mmCIF file of C-alpha atoms and ligand atoms in Angstrom:
data_model
loop_
_atom_site.group_PDB
_atom_site.id
_atom_site.type_symbol
_atom_site.label_atom_id
_atom_site.label_comp_id
_atom_site.label_asym_id
_atom_site.label_seq_id
_atom_site.Cartn_x
_atom_site.Cartn_y
_atom_site.Cartn_z
ATOM 1 C CA MET A 1 16.471 -20.105 -45.341
ATOM 2 C CA GLU A 2 14.692 -17.828 -42.854
ATOM 3 C CA VAL A 3 16.211 -15.566 -40.989
ATOM 4 C CA MET A 4 15.335 -15.788 -37.166
ATOM 5 C CA TYR A 5 15.453 -13.328 -34.323
ATOM 6 C CA LEU A 6 15.359 -14.130 -31.095
ATOM 7 C CA VAL A 7 13.424 -11.709 -28.431
ATOM 8 C CA ILE A 8 14.775 -11.487 -24.961
ATOM 9 C CA PRO A 9 13.213 -9.366 -22.060
ATOM 10 C CA CYS A 10 15.856 -8.234 -20.078
ATOM 11 C CA TYR A 11 15.080 -6.293 -16.758
ATOM 12 C CA ASN A 12 18.065 -5.973 -14.275
ATOM 13 C CA GLU A 13 20.014 -9.269 -15.696
ATOM 14 C CA GLU A 14 23.281 -7.997 -15.695
ATOM 15 C CA GLU A 15 24.457 -10.765 -14.062
ATOM 16 C CA MET A 16 22.707 -13.471 -16.411
ATOM 17 C CA LEU A 17 23.397 -11.778 -19.924
ATOM 18 C CA PRO A 18 26.999 -12.613 -19.934
ATOM 19 C CA ILE A 19 26.378 -15.871 -19.750
ATOM 20 C CA THR A 20 22.913 -16.197 -21.869
ATOM 21 C CA ALA A 21 24.901 -14.305 -24.726
ATOM 22 C CA LYS A 22 27.335 -16.659 -24.697
ATOM 23 C CA ALA A 23 25.028 -19.764 -24.580
ATOM 24 C CA LEU A 24 23.250 -18.206 -27.446
ATOM 25 C CA TYR A 25 25.970 -17.339 -29.600
ATOM 26 C CA GLY A 26 27.509 -20.862 -29.609
ATOM 27 C CA LYS A 27 23.120 -22.148 -30.451
ATOM 28 C CA MET A 28 22.899 -19.394 -33.023
ATOM 29 C CA SER A 29 26.662 -20.099 -34.858
ATOM 30 C CA ALA A 30 26.080 -23.680 -34.966
ATOM 31 C CA LEU A 31 22.303 -23.427 -36.784
ATOM 32 C CA ILE A 32 23.856 -21.004 -39.152
ATOM 33 C CA ALA A 33 26.340 -23.099 -39.766
ATOM 34 C CA GLU A 34 24.148 -26.053 -40.372
ATOM 35 C CA LYS A 35 22.218 -23.859 -42.719
ATOM 36 C CA LYS A 36 19.368 -24.005 -40.561
ATOM 37 C CA ILE A 37 18.561 -20.126 -40.493
ATOM 38 C CA ALA A 38 20.183 -17.103 -42.308
ATOM 39 C CA PRO A 39 23.174 -15.759 -41.674
ATOM 40 C CA GLU A 40 21.359 -12.161 -40.795
ATOM 41 C CA SER A 41 19.836 -14.216 -37.730
ATOM 42 C CA ARG A 42 20.151 -11.930 -34.610
ATOM 43 C CA VAL A 43 19.742 -12.158 -30.707
ATOM 44 C CA MET A 44 17.517 -9.323 -29.972
ATOM 45 C CA PHE A 45 17.727 -8.274 -26.178
ATOM 46 C CA VAL A 46 15.056 -5.999 -25.111
ATOM 47 C CA ASP A 47 16.161 -3.687 -22.078
ATOM 48 C CA ASP A 48 13.021 -3.183 -20.271
ATOM 49 C CA GLY A 49 14.091 0.089 -18.606
ATOM 50 C CA SER A 50 16.659 -1.737 -16.168
ATOM 51 C CA ALA A 51 18.249 0.000 -13.779
ATOM 52 C CA ASP A 52 21.354 -1.776 -13.372
ATOM 53 C CA LYS A 53 24.309 -2.060 -16.384
ATOM 54 C CA THR A 54 21.986 -4.114 -18.605
ATOM 55 C CA TRP A 55 21.721 -2.203 -21.705
ATOM 56 C CA GLN A 56 25.897 -1.284 -21.061
ATOM 57 C CA LEU A 57 26.140 -4.775 -21.921
ATOM 58 C CA ILE A 58 23.716 -4.940 -24.852
ATOM 59 C CA GLU A 59 25.661 -2.211 -26.389
ATOM 60 C CA LYS A 60 28.772 -3.853 -26.086
ATOM 61 C CA LEU A 61 27.836 -6.899 -27.353
ATOM 62 C CA HIS A 62 26.208 -5.500 -30.341
ATOM 63 C CA ARG A 63 29.671 -3.678 -30.797
ATOM 64 C CA GLU A 64 32.003 -6.780 -30.201
ATOM 65 C CA ASN A 65 29.164 -9.223 -32.201
ATOM 66 C CA ARG A 66 26.237 -8.458 -34.915
ATOM 67 C CA LEU A 67 24.940 -11.507 -34.074
ATOM 68 C CA PHE A 68 23.717 -9.497 -31.066
ATOM 69 C CA THR A 69 21.709 -6.167 -31.273
ATOM 70 C CA GLY A 70 19.363 -4.624 -28.806
ATOM 71 C CA LEU A 71 16.236 -2.203 -28.158
ATOM 72 C CA LYS A 72 16.160 -0.111 -25.219
ATOM 73 C CA LEU A 73 12.626 1.031 -23.838
ATOM 74 C CA SER A 74 12.003 4.303 -22.324
ATOM 75 C CA ARG A 75 11.211 3.029 -19.032
ATOM 76 C CA ASN A 76 10.648 -0.263 -17.130
ATOM 77 C CA LYS A 77 6.604 -1.871 -18.862
ATOM 78 C CA GLY A 78 6.967 -5.099 -17.270
ATOM 79 C CA HIS A 79 7.789 -8.203 -19.231
ATOM 80 C CA GLN A 80 4.625 -8.494 -21.543
ATOM 81 C CA ASN A 81 5.115 -5.063 -23.121
ATOM 82 C CA ALA A 82 8.875 -5.527 -23.547
ATOM 83 C CA LEU A 83 8.332 -8.811 -25.228
ATOM 84 C CA LEU A 84 5.268 -7.351 -27.411
ATOM 85 C CA ALA A 85 8.134 -4.469 -28.274
ATOM 86 C CA GLY A 86 10.211 -6.994 -29.133
ATOM 87 C CA LEU A 87 8.179 -8.943 -31.487
ATOM 88 C CA MET A 88 6.873 -5.902 -33.267
ATOM 89 C CA THR A 89 10.202 -4.452 -33.892
ATOM 90 C CA ALA A 90 11.895 -7.599 -34.932
ATOM 91 C CA LYS A 91 9.058 -8.458 -37.497
ATOM 92 C CA LYS A 92 10.365 -5.771 -39.434
ATOM 93 C CA TYR A 93 13.744 -7.610 -40.010
ATOM 94 C CA ALA A 94 12.748 -11.384 -39.351
ATOM 95 C CA ASP A 95 10.852 -14.020 -41.097
ATOM 96 C CA ILE A 96 10.409 -15.897 -37.759
ATOM 97 C CA ILE A 97 10.801 -15.037 -34.001
ATOM 98 C CA VAL A 98 11.321 -17.052 -31.002
ATOM 99 C CA SER A 99 10.570 -15.178 -27.859
ATOM 100 C CA MET A 100 12.758 -16.344 -24.483
ATOM 101 C CA ASP A 101 13.709 -15.251 -20.875
ATOM 102 C CA ALA A 102 16.915 -13.933 -20.380
ATOM 103 C CA ASP A 103 17.750 -16.708 -17.466
ATOM 104 C CA LEU A 104 18.443 -19.747 -19.861
ATOM 105 C CA GLN A 105 15.755 -21.420 -17.926
ATOM 106 C CA ASP A 106 14.020 -22.544 -21.233
ATOM 107 C CA ASP A 107 16.188 -24.915 -22.918
ATOM 108 C CA ILE A 108 17.636 -23.182 -25.995
ATOM 109 C CA ASN A 109 18.234 -26.828 -27.995
ATOM 110 C CA ALA A 110 14.057 -26.768 -28.530
ATOM 111 C CA ILE A 111 14.670 -24.645 -31.141
ATOM 112 C CA ASP A 112 15.594 -27.281 -33.358
ATOM 113 C CA GLY A 113 12.294 -28.728 -32.784
ATOM 114 C CA PHE A 114 10.546 -25.361 -33.512
ATOM 115 C CA LEU A 115 12.554 -25.108 -36.869
ATOM 116 C CA GLU A 116 11.487 -28.885 -38.005
ATOM 117 C CA LYS A 117 8.175 -27.593 -36.756
ATOM 118 C CA ARG A 118 8.280 -24.620 -38.973
ATOM 119 C CA ALA A 119 9.509 -26.846 -41.766
ATOM 120 C CA GLU A 120 6.397 -28.561 -41.410
ATOM 121 C CA GLY A 121 4.118 -25.256 -42.665
ATOM 122 C CA CYS A 122 3.769 -23.815 -38.581
ATOM 123 C CA GLU A 123 3.350 -20.613 -37.897
ATOM 124 C CA ILE A 124 3.218 -21.031 -34.392
ATOM 125 C CA VAL A 125 5.201 -23.144 -31.966
ATOM 126 C CA TYR A 126 4.888 -23.630 -28.499
ATOM 127 C CA GLY A 127 7.470 -24.520 -26.152
ATOM 128 C CA VAL A 128 5.677 -27.197 -23.382
ATOM 129 C CA ARG A 129 8.036 -27.768 -20.402
ATOM 130 C CA SER A 130 7.571 -31.978 -19.595
ATOM 131 C CA SER A 131 7.999 -31.273 -15.757
ATOM 132 C CA ARG A 132 8.172 -28.604 -13.079
ATOM 133 C CA GLU A 133 10.767 -30.269 -11.219
ATOM 134 C CA THR A 134 13.093 -27.262 -11.158
ATOM 135 C CA ASP A 135 10.413 -25.382 -9.208
ATOM 136 C CA THR A 136 9.381 -25.287 -5.441
ATOM 137 C CA GLY A 137 6.287 -26.977 -4.749
ATOM 138 C CA PHE A 138 4.243 -24.132 -3.979
ATOM 139 C CA LYS A 139 4.813 -22.429 -7.594
ATOM 140 C CA ARG A 140 4.288 -25.922 -9.172
ATOM 141 C CA MET A 141 1.024 -26.298 -7.264
ATOM 142 C CA THR A 142 -0.292 -22.302 -7.710
ATOM 143 C CA ALA A 143 0.751 -22.756 -11.402
ATOM 144 C CA GLN A 144 -1.470 -25.929 -12.069
ATOM 145 C CA GLY A 145 -4.157 -24.648 -9.924
ATOM 146 C CA TYR A 146 -4.188 -21.582 -12.539
ATOM 147 C CA TYR A 147 -4.345 -23.466 -14.866
ATOM 148 C CA LYS A 148 -7.372 -25.139 -13.841
ATOM 149 C CA ILE A 149 -9.048 -21.908 -12.951
ATOM 150 C CA LEU A 150 -8.314 -20.522 -16.420
ATOM 151 C CA ALA A 151 -9.763 -23.176 -18.301
ATOM 152 C CA ALA A 152 -13.009 -23.507 -15.979
ATOM 153 C CA MET A 153 -12.980 -19.632 -17.282
ATOM 154 C CA GLY A 154 -12.873 -20.953 -20.946
ATOM 155 C CA VAL A 155 -9.769 -19.356 -21.725
ATOM 156 C CA GLU A 156 -7.942 -21.321 -23.964
ATOM 157 C CA ILE A 157 -4.340 -21.875 -22.600
ATOM 158 C CA THR A 158 -1.578 -24.422 -23.478
ATOM 159 C CA TYR A 159 -0.984 -26.148 -20.751
ATOM 160 C CA ASN A 160 2.910 -25.700 -18.992
ATOM 161 C CA HIS A 161 3.562 -23.086 -21.794
ATOM 162 C CA ALA A 162 4.936 -19.599 -21.072
ATOM 163 C CA ASP A 163 6.078 -17.535 -23.030
ATOM 164 C CA TYR A 164 8.766 -19.540 -25.175
ATOM 165 C CA ARG A 165 7.684 -19.753 -28.464
ATOM 166 C CA MET A 166 7.886 -19.314 -32.161
ATOM 167 C CA MET A 167 6.312 -17.121 -34.343
ATOM 168 C CA SER A 168 6.517 -16.548 -37.859
ATOM 169 C CA ARG A 169 6.333 -12.921 -39.306
ATOM 170 C CA ARG A 170 2.949 -13.663 -40.653
ATOM 171 C CA ALA A 171 1.489 -14.465 -37.079
ATOM 172 C CA VAL A 172 2.821 -11.412 -35.602
ATOM 173 C CA GLU A 173 1.611 -9.618 -37.946
ATOM 174 C CA ALA A 174 -2.198 -10.770 -37.118
ATOM 175 C CA LEU A 175 -1.257 -10.274 -33.417
ATOM 176 C CA GLU A 176 -0.505 -6.582 -33.858
ATOM 177 C CA GLU A 177 -4.164 -6.268 -34.885
ATOM 178 C CA PHE A 178 -5.223 -6.937 -31.183
ATOM 179 C CA LYS A 179 -5.086 -3.570 -30.298
ATOM 180 C CA GLU A 180 -5.684 -4.449 -26.509
ATOM 181 C CA VAL A 181 -3.609 -2.674 -23.960
ATOM 182 C CA ASN A 182 -3.933 -5.422 -20.555
ATOM 183 C CA LEU A 183 -1.987 -8.007 -21.958
ATOM 184 C CA PHE A 184 -1.299 -11.917 -21.684
ATOM 185 C CA LEU A 185 0.488 -12.983 -24.593
ATOM 186 C CA ARG A 186 0.154 -16.451 -23.708
ATOM 187 C CA GLY A 187 -3.600 -16.396 -23.471
ATOM 188 C CA MET A 188 -3.985 -13.731 -26.585
ATOM 189 C CA VAL A 189 -1.488 -15.952 -28.768
ATOM 190 C CA PRO A 190 -3.677 -18.738 -29.371
ATOM 191 C CA MET A 191 -6.779 -16.385 -30.937
ATOM 192 C CA VAL A 192 -4.349 -15.437 -33.765
ATOM 193 C CA GLY A 193 -4.676 -19.296 -35.268
ATOM 194 C CA PHE A 194 -3.153 -20.539 -38.131
ATOM 195 C CA LYS A 195 -1.197 -24.183 -37.506
ATOM 196 C CA SER A 196 0.344 -24.761 -34.941
ATOM 197 C CA ASP A 197 1.961 -27.454 -32.798
ATOM 198 C CA ILE A 198 3.863 -27.813 -29.461
ATOM 199 C CA VAL A 199 7.975 -29.091 -28.617
ATOM 200 C CA THR A 200 8.679 -30.296 -25.333
ATOM 201 C CA TYR A 201 11.594 -29.928 -23.346
ATOM 202 C CA GLU A 202 12.984 -29.749 -19.857
ATOM 203 C CA ARG A 203 12.948 -26.602 -17.884
ATOM 204 C CA ALA A 204 16.016 -25.743 -16.271
ATOM 205 C CA ALA A 205 16.491 -23.414 -13.008
ATOM 206 C CA ARG A 206 17.543 -19.940 -13.266
ATOM 207 C CA GLN A 207 21.578 -19.824 -13.617
ATOM 208 C CA ALA A 208 22.211 -16.436 -11.915
ATOM 209 C CA GLY A 209 20.070 -13.302 -10.513
ATOM 210 C CA GLU A 210 17.496 -13.425 -9.033
ATOM 211 C CA SER A 211 13.583 -13.843 -10.423
ATOM 212 C CA LYS A 212 12.067 -10.731 -11.494
ATOM 213 C CA TYR A 213 8.449 -12.129 -10.770
ATOM 214 C CA PRO A 214 8.351 -11.852 -6.879
ATOM 215 C CA LEU A 215 4.967 -12.989 -5.619
ATOM 216 C CA LYS A 216 2.851 -10.336 -5.789
ATOM 217 C CA LYS A 217 3.822 -9.472 -9.527
ATOM 218 C CA MET A 218 2.988 -12.857 -10.270
ATOM 219 C CA LEU A 219 -0.376 -12.327 -8.312
ATOM 220 C CA SER A 220 -1.037 -9.240 -10.202
ATOM 221 C CA PHE A 221 -0.178 -11.433 -13.795
ATOM 222 C CA ALA A 222 -2.683 -14.284 -12.953
ATOM 223 C CA VAL A 223 -5.966 -11.831 -12.210
ATOM 224 C CA GLU A 224 -4.599 -10.303 -15.377
ATOM 225 C CA GLY A 225 -5.155 -13.436 -17.252
ATOM 226 C CA ILE A 226 -7.873 -13.724 -16.221
ATOM 227 C CA THR A 227 -10.235 -10.585 -16.073
ATOM 228 C CA SER A 228 -8.412 -9.525 -19.750
ATOM 229 C CA LEU A 229 -9.741 -12.901 -21.297
ATOM 230 C CA SER A 230 -12.401 -14.171 -19.333
ATOM 231 C CA ILE A 231 -16.038 -12.200 -18.327
ATOM 232 C CA LYS A 232 -16.976 -15.292 -16.528
ATOM 233 C CA PRO A 233 -16.202 -13.730 -13.038
ATOM 234 C CA ILE A 234 -19.213 -11.218 -13.695
ATOM 235 C CA ARG A 235 -21.536 -14.080 -15.263
ATOM 236 C CA PHE A 236 -20.922 -15.675 -11.882
ATOM 237 C CA ILE A 237 -22.176 -13.215 -9.848
ATOM 238 C CA THR A 238 -24.970 -12.579 -11.952
ATOM 239 C CA ALA A 239 -25.867 -16.142 -11.097
ATOM 240 C CA LEU A 240 -24.815 -15.747 -7.932
ATOM 241 C CA GLY A 241 -27.676 -12.836 -7.498
ATOM 242 C CA PHE A 242 -30.533 -14.479 -8.756
ATOM 243 C CA MET A 243 -29.684 -17.348 -6.566
ATOM 244 C CA ILE A 244 -29.396 -15.648 -3.029
ATOM 245 C CA PHE A 245 -32.616 -13.428 -4.548
ATOM 246 C CA PHE A 246 -34.669 -16.818 -5.384
ATOM 247 C CA VAL A 247 -33.383 -18.037 -1.545
ATOM 248 C CA SER A 248 -34.437 -14.812 -0.125
ATOM 249 C CA ILE A 249 -37.688 -14.866 -1.880
ATOM 250 C CA ILE A 250 -38.500 -18.676 0.016
ATOM 251 C CA MET A 251 -37.127 -16.957 3.248
ATOM 252 C CA LEU A 252 -39.818 -14.442 2.881
ATOM 253 C CA ILE A 253 -43.070 -16.707 2.239
ATOM 254 C CA TYR A 254 -41.016 -18.808 5.312
ATOM 255 C CA PHE A 255 -41.047 -15.836 7.595
ATOM 256 C CA LEU A 256 -44.578 -14.723 6.468
ATOM 257 C CA THR A 257 -45.843 -18.145 7.320
ATOM 258 C CA VAL A 258 -44.443 -18.156 11.070
ATOM 259 C CA HIS A 259 -45.384 -15.020 11.800
ATOM 260 C CA PHE A 260 -49.448 -15.306 10.905
ATOM 261 C CA MET A 261 -48.755 -18.420 12.667
ATOM 262 C CA GLY A 262 -48.737 -16.185 15.792
ATOM 263 C CA LYS A 263 -44.963 -17.388 16.413
ATOM 264 C CA THR A 264 -42.673 -14.265 16.904
ATOM 265 C CA VAL A 265 -39.092 -14.625 15.760
ATOM 266 C CA ALA A 266 -36.395 -14.323 18.280
ATOM 267 C CA GLY A 267 -33.311 -15.314 16.133
ATOM 268 C CA TRP A 268 -31.856 -12.105 15.951
ATOM 269 C CA THR A 269 -28.846 -14.430 14.342
ATOM 270 C CA THR A 270 -30.308 -14.865 11.093
ATOM 271 C CA THR A 271 -30.407 -10.963 10.796
ATOM 272 C CA VAL A 272 -26.818 -10.204 11.771
ATOM 273 C CA VAL A 273 -25.303 -13.155 9.846
ATOM 274 C CA SER A 274 -27.326 -12.645 6.464
ATOM 275 C CA VAL A 275 -26.630 -8.636 6.952
ATOM 276 C CA TRP A 276 -22.813 -9.528 6.956
ATOM 277 C CA ALA A 277 -23.137 -12.372 4.237
ATOM 278 C CA LEU A 278 -24.994 -10.129 1.949
ATOM 279 C CA GLY A 279 -22.514 -6.908 2.493
ATOM 280 C CA GLY A 280 -19.405 -9.339 1.959
ATOM 281 C CA LEU A 281 -21.120 -10.608 -1.221
ATOM 282 C CA GLN A 282 -21.924 -7.331 -2.580
ATOM 283 C CA LEU A 283 -18.614 -5.953 -1.685
ATOM 284 C CA LEU A 284 -16.959 -8.720 -3.934
ATOM 285 C CA ALA A 285 -19.312 -8.201 -6.757
ATOM 286 C CA ILE A 286 -18.354 -4.522 -6.414
ATOM 287 C CA GLY A 287 -14.654 -5.544 -6.419
ATOM 288 C CA VAL A 288 -15.266 -7.899 -9.246
ATOM 289 C CA ILE A 289 -16.986 -5.219 -11.598
ATOM 290 C CA GLY A 290 -14.783 -2.686 -10.768
ATOM 291 C CA GLU A 291 -11.753 -4.362 -11.590
ATOM 292 C CA TYR A 292 -13.407 -4.958 -15.002
ATOM 293 C CA ILE A 293 -14.295 -1.209 -15.406
ATOM 294 C CA GLY A 294 -10.562 -0.370 -14.320
ATOM 295 C CA LYS A 295 -9.580 -2.486 -17.581
ATOM 296 C CA ILE A 296 -12.141 -0.350 -19.716
ATOM 297 C CA TYR A 297 -10.779 2.579 -18.332
ATOM 298 C CA LEU A 298 -7.050 1.433 -19.272
ATOM 299 C CA GLU A 299 -8.298 0.019 -23.035
ATOM 300 C CA THR A 300 -10.300 3.662 -23.459
ATOM 301 C CA LYS A 301 -7.159 5.659 -23.026
ATOM 302 C CA ALA A 302 -5.099 3.482 -25.631
ATOM 303 C CA ARG A 303 -1.603 4.637 -24.316
ATOM 304 C CA PRO A 304 1.244 3.477 -25.971
ATOM 305 C CA LYS A 305 1.959 0.063 -24.670
ATOM 306 C CA TYR A 306 5.377 0.880 -25.061
ATOM 307 C CA ILE A 307 8.178 3.466 -26.024
ATOM 308 C CA ILE A 308 11.271 2.643 -27.658
ATOM 309 C CA GLU A 309 13.967 4.779 -27.142
ATOM 310 C CA THR A 310 16.877 3.084 -29.254
ATOM 311 C CA ASP A 311 16.724 0.139 -31.941
ATOM 312 C CA LEU A 312 20.118 -0.521 -32.553
ATOM 313 C CA GLU A 313 19.382 -2.490 -35.763
ATOM 314 C CA GLU A 314 17.713 0.313 -37.143
ATOM 315 C CA ASP A 315 21.161 2.681 -36.567
ATOM 316 C CA ASN A 316 23.107 0.287 -38.927
HETATM 317 N N1 UDP B 1 11.306 -9.255 -17.034
HETATM 318 C C1 UDP B 1 11.298 -8.038 -18.009
HETATM 319 N N2 UDP B 1 10.366 -6.772 -17.115
HETATM 320 C C2 UDP B 1 10.091 -7.129 -15.802
HETATM 321 C C3 UDP B 1 10.574 -8.294 -15.376
HETATM 322 C C4 UDP B 1 10.753 -9.454 -15.938
HETATM 323 O O1 UDP B 1 11.665 -7.560 -18.893
HETATM 324 O O2 UDP B 1 9.743 -6.065 -15.617
HETATM 325 C C5 UDP B 1 12.352 -10.527 -17.818
HETATM 326 C C6 UDP B 1 13.143 -11.090 -17.100
HETATM 327 O O3 UDP B 1 14.877 -9.995 -17.197
HETATM 328 C C7 UDP B 1 13.098 -12.408 -17.525
HETATM 329 C C8 UDP B 1 12.066 -12.630 -18.219
HETATM 330 O O4 UDP B 1 11.146 -11.364 -17.984
HETATM 331 O O5 UDP B 1 13.885 -12.529 -19.103
HETATM 332 C C9 UDP B 1 11.132 -13.427 -16.828
HETATM 333 O O6 UDP B 1 11.571 -13.266 -15.735
HETATM 334 P P1 UDP B 1 11.819 -13.990 -14.216
HETATM 335 O O7 UDP B 1 12.763 -15.144 -15.079
HETATM 336 O O8 UDP B 1 12.447 -13.559 -13.358
HETATM 337 O O9 UDP B 1 10.653 -15.088 -13.921
HETATM 338 P P2 UDP B 1 9.996 -16.671 -13.926
HETATM 339 O O10 UDP B 1 11.195 -17.148 -14.337
HETATM 340 O O11 UDP B 1 10.829 -16.096 -12.172
HETATM 341 O O12 UDP B 1 8.905 -16.578 -13.807
HETATM 342 MG MG1 MG B 2 12.767 -17.101 -15.203
#
């Protein structure tokens, strides 16, 4: 029997935690009773620098029941970093690690499916939602469009998979070798390789509290996904540059011919339009390149992705 850790990033989740803890207590106890996982298995809540009572609640859960343990980051670092902190800490104690959100949107019964795939020898099992009925029409459309864009950019990503997945210790150790600080885990994990599979589940609506991913965060996460995993946008700009250069040569020949035929060009429209079009394109190009230079800047600094303040498991 393997020791399983559930890693759950929590940011201001005081409303959700008691509900989540109760549901997970039921699930983990059942799995332990059925001898599907070892009794030393734990639920590890990672407090991502919450401003509310999240950490106090985690400490209380830990005091009352050894099933629960906690990790406190020194400050808010965002979902992806909190998740990574949890994975890297959990691998010290666990054989297999399941990551999920605190809001119970991911069906906890899919864990049985994960364990079956594990028994078949999988090192990574991706939770894939079967439908997006609980999402708003807007979120569904943007998400689907986004997966298509990512695919076009050559990013290998599992369709409709968020960060609900099971990884073996071996897979997490391999992931640790990826030194990048700009994290987009769902795009990085497939690069690890190993025998993998998917388990589908129905995604529910958030039960309490509100989404910690407002539109602004979602957009920057989306850009992060593309720029962290693909350099196609830069190639696209280069191609565009070549094309425009080619067009300008044709235009030059055309204007010279017209000029020598004695017809003076009266159209200032062309001039103005091309100035604006080219100016816009150049700004866009510089912006995209700047985005990547910003990334390089952050990567060369190699700042720690997270700093752990307390690990309740270590204190025991
Ligand atoms: N989260 C986090 N740090 C943050 C923002 C979110 O650890 O800065 C956690 C949050 O507590 C939750 C998970 O990330 O467990 C996913 O967030 P949420 O459910 O709000 O996102 P949504 O499902 O709306 O995309
Ligand atoms: Mg959610």
